[in-house]
Short mmCIF file of C-alpha atoms in Angstrom, two decimals:
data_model
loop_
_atom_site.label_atom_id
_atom_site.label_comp_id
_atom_site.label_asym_id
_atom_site.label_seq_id
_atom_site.Cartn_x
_atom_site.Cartn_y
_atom_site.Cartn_z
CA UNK A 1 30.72 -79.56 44.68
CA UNK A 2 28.66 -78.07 41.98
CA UNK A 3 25.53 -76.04 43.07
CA UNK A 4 22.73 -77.65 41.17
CA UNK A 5 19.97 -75.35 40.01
CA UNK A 6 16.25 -75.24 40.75
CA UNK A 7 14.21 -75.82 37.09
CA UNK A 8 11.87 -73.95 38.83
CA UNK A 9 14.82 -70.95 38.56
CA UNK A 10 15.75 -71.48 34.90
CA UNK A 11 12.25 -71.36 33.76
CA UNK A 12 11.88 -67.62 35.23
CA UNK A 13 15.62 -66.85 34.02
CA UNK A 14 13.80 -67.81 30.80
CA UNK A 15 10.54 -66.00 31.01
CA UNK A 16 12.37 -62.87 32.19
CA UNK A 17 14.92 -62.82 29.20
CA UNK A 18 12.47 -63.37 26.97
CA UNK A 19 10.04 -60.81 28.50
CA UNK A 20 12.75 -58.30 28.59
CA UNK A 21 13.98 -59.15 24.71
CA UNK A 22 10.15 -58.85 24.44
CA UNK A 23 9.89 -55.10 25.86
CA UNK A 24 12.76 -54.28 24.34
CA UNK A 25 11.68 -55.05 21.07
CA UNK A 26 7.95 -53.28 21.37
CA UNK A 27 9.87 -50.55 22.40
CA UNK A 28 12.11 -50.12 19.61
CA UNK A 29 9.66 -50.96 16.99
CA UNK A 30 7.34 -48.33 19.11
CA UNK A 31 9.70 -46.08 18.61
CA UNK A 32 10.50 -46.86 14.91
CA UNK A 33 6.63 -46.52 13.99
CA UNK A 34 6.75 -43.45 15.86
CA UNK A 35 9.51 -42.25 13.79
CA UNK A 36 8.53 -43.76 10.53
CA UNK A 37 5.12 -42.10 11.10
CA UNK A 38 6.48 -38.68 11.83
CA UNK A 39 8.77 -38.70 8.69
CA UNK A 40 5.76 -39.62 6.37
CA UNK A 41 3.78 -37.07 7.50
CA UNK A 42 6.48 -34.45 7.38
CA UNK A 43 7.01 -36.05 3.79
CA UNK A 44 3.32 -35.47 2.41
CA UNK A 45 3.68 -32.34 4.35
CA UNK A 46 6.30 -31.40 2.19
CA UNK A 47 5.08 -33.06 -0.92
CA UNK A 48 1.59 -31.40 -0.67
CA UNK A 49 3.26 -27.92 -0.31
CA UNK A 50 5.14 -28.67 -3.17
CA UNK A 51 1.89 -29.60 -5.11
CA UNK A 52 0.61 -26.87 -3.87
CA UNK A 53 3.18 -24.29 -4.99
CA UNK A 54 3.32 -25.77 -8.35
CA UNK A 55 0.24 -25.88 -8.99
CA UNK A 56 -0.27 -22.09 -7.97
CA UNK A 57 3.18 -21.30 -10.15
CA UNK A 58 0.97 -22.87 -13.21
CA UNK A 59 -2.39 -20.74 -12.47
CA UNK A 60 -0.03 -17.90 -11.92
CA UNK A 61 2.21 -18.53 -15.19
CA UNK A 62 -1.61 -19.03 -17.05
CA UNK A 63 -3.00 -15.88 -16.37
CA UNK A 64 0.32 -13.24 -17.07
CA UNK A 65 0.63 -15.57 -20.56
CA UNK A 66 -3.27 -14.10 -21.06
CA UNK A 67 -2.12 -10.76 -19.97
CA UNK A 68 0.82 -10.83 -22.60
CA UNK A 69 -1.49 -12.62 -25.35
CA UNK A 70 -3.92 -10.10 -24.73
CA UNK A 71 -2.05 -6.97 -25.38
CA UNK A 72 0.16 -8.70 -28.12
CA UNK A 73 -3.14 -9.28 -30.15
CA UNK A 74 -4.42 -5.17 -29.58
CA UNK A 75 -1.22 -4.08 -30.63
CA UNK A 76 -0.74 -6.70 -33.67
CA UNK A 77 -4.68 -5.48 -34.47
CA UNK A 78 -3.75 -1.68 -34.29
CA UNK A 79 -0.65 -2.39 -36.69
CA UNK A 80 -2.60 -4.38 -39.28
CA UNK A 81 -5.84 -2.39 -39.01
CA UNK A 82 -7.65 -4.82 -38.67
CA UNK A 83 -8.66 -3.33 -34.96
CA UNK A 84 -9.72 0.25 -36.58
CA UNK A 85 -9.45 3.29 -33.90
CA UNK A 86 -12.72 3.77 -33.64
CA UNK A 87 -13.40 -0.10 -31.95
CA UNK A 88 -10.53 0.41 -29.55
CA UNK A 89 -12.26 1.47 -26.87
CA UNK A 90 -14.73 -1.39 -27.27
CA UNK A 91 -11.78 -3.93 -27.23
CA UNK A 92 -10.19 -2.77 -24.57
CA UNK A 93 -13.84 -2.68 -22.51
CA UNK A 94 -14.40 -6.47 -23.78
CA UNK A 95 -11.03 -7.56 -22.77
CA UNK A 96 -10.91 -6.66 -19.31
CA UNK A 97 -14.22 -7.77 -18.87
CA UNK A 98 -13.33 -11.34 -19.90
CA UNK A 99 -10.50 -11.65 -18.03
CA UNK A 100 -11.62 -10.42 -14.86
CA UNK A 101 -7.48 -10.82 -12.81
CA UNK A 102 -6.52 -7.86 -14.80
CA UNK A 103 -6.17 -4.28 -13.41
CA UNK A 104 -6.45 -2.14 -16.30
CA UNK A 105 -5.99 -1.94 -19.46
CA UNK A 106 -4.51 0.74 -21.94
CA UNK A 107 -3.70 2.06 -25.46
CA UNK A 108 -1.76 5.32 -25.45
CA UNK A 109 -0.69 6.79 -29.20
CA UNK A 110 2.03 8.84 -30.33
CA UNK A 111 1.57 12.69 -30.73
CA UNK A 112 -0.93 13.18 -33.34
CA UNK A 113 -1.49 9.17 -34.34
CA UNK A 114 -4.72 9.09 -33.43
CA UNK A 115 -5.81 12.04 -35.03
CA UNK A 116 -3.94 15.26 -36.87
CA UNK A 117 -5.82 17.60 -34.19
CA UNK A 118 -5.57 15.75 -31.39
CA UNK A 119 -1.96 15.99 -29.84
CA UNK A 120 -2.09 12.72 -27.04
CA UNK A 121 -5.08 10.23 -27.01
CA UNK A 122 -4.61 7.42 -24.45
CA UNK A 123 -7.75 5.54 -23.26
CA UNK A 124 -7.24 3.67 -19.61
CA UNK A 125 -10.24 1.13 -18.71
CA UNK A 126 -9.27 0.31 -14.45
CA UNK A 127 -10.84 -1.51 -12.07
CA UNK A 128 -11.39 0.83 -9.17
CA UNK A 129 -13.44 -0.11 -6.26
CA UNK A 130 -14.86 -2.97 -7.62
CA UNK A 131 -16.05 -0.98 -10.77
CA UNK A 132 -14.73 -0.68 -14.13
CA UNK A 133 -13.80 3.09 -15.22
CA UNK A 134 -12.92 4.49 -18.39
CA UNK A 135 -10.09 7.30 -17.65
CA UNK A 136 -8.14 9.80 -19.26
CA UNK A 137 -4.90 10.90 -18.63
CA UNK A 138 -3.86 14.57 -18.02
CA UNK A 139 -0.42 14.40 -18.21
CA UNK A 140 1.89 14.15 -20.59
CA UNK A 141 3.33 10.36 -20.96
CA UNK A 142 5.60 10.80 -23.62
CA UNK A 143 7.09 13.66 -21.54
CA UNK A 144 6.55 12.30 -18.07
CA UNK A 145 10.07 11.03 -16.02
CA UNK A 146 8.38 10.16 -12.82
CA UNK A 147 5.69 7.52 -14.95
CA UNK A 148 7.67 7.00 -17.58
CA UNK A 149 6.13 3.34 -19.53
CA UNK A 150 5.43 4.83 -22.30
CA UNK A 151 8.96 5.96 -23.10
CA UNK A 152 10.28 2.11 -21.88
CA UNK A 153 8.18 0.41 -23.95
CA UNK A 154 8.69 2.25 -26.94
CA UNK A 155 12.23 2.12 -26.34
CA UNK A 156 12.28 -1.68 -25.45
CA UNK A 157 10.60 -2.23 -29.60
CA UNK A 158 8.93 -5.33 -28.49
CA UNK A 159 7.21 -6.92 -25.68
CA UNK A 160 8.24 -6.06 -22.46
CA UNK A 161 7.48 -6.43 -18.80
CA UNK A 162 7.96 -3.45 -16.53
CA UNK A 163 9.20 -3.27 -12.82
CA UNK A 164 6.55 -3.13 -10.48
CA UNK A 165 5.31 -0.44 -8.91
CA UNK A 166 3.44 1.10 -5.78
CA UNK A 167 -0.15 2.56 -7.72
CA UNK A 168 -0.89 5.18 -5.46
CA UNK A 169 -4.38 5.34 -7.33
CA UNK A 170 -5.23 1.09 -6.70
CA UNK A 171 -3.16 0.68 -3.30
CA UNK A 172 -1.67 -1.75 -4.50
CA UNK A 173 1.91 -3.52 -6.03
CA UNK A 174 1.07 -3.63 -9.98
CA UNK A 175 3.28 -5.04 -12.66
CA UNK A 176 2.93 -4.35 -16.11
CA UNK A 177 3.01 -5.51 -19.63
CA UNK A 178 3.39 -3.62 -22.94
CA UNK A 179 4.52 -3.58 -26.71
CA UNK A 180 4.57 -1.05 -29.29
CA UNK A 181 1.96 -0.64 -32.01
CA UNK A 182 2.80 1.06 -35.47
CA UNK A 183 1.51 2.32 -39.04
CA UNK A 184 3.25 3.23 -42.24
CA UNK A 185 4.77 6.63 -42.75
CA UNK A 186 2.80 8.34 -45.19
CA UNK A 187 5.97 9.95 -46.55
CA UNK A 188 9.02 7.27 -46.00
CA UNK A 189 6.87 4.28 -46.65
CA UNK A 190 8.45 3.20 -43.42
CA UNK A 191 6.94 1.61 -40.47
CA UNK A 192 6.97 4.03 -37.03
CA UNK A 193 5.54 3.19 -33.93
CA UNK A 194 2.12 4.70 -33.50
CA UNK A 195 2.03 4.26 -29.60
CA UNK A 196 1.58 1.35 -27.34
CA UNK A 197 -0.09 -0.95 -25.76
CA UNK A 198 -0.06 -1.83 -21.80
CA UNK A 199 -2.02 -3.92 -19.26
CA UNK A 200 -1.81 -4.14 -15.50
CA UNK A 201 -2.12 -6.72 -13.22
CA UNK A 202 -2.64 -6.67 -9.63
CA UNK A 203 0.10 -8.40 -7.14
CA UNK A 204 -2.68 -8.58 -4.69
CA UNK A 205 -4.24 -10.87 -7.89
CA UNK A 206 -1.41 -13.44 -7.48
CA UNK A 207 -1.90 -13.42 -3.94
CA UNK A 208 -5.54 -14.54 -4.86
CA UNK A 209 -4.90 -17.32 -6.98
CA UNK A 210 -2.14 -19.12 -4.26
CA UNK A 211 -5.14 -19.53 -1.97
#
């Protein structure tokens, strides 16, 4: 004899299947939104950081390309004359000045290029404290093993970035940027480098322009 069942029963056998399939359903698709949500956020996380470090990689990449035009055109000036002696210290002033991420900025001649009596002339425009300063080194830097740019860039015969340093004097990580400069040997005819060129930039400078 078959037990016959109440209507009454399968219409709450119903309801309950269906308000479990129900549940079970907001809860998954709970839990997918949830999930969905987190990865898209982690996702323009990560896509804004990337923005973000490109774009800083291009400000970056803009300002060392001004650095390296900027000392490229001195030295190509010094070469040609078309920059006479006289106006370097002018240019060097006016070019730190407009391009206010740079350190320092610095011609330094061969013995005796810049004049027959004068043995070493190197003009050094630096930013220190906040100020600008026109220096002059004491030491010898076509001699000197402990700073020894002078000697690398002339040796390098082109454009060339340095290693970085520690500047004791700016307390700070600096990297540098320098080419030769030269003028025709009176006797040979021949060209000869007459000195070089160099600019400076700040570390703490890069550090500036990520912000």
């Amino acid at each position: 004899m078959q037990t016959q069942i109440n209507p009454w029963q399968k219409r709450i056998f119903r309801l309950s299947l269906i308000l479990c399939v129900t549940c079970f359903l907001l809860a998954a698709f709970t839990l997918y939104a949830y999930w969905a949500e987190k990865t898209q956020t982690l996702e323009r996380a990560k896509n804004q950081a990337r923005q973000e470090a490109i774009h800083a990689a291009k400000k970056i990449d803009t300002q060392l390309r001004k650095l390296e035009e900027s000392v490229s055109s001195i030295a190509d000036d010094l070469t040609t004359g078309k920059l006479k002696d006289q106006k370097l210290l002018d240019r060097l002033k006016s070019t730190i000045e407009q391009n206010p991420t740079f350190y320092g900025i610095t011609a330094a001649y061969a013995p005796y290029a810049y004049k027959p009596q004068l043995r070493l002339y190197s003009p050094y425009y630096a930013k220190k404290d906040g100020k600008l300063q026109l220096l002059q080194r004491t030491y010898d830097y076509t001699q000197s093993k402990k700073e020894d740019w002078y000697i690398r860039i002339l040796a390098a015969a082109g454009p060339v970035w340095l290693e970085s340093y520690f500047g004791t004097t700016s307390n700070t990580l600096i990297a540098s940027f320098g080419t030769p400069f030269y003028r025709i040997d009176t006797k040979t005819q021949k060209s000869i480098p007459a000195g070089v060129v160099r600019a400076n930039y700040s570390l703490d400078g890069l550090k500036d322009l990520m912000l």
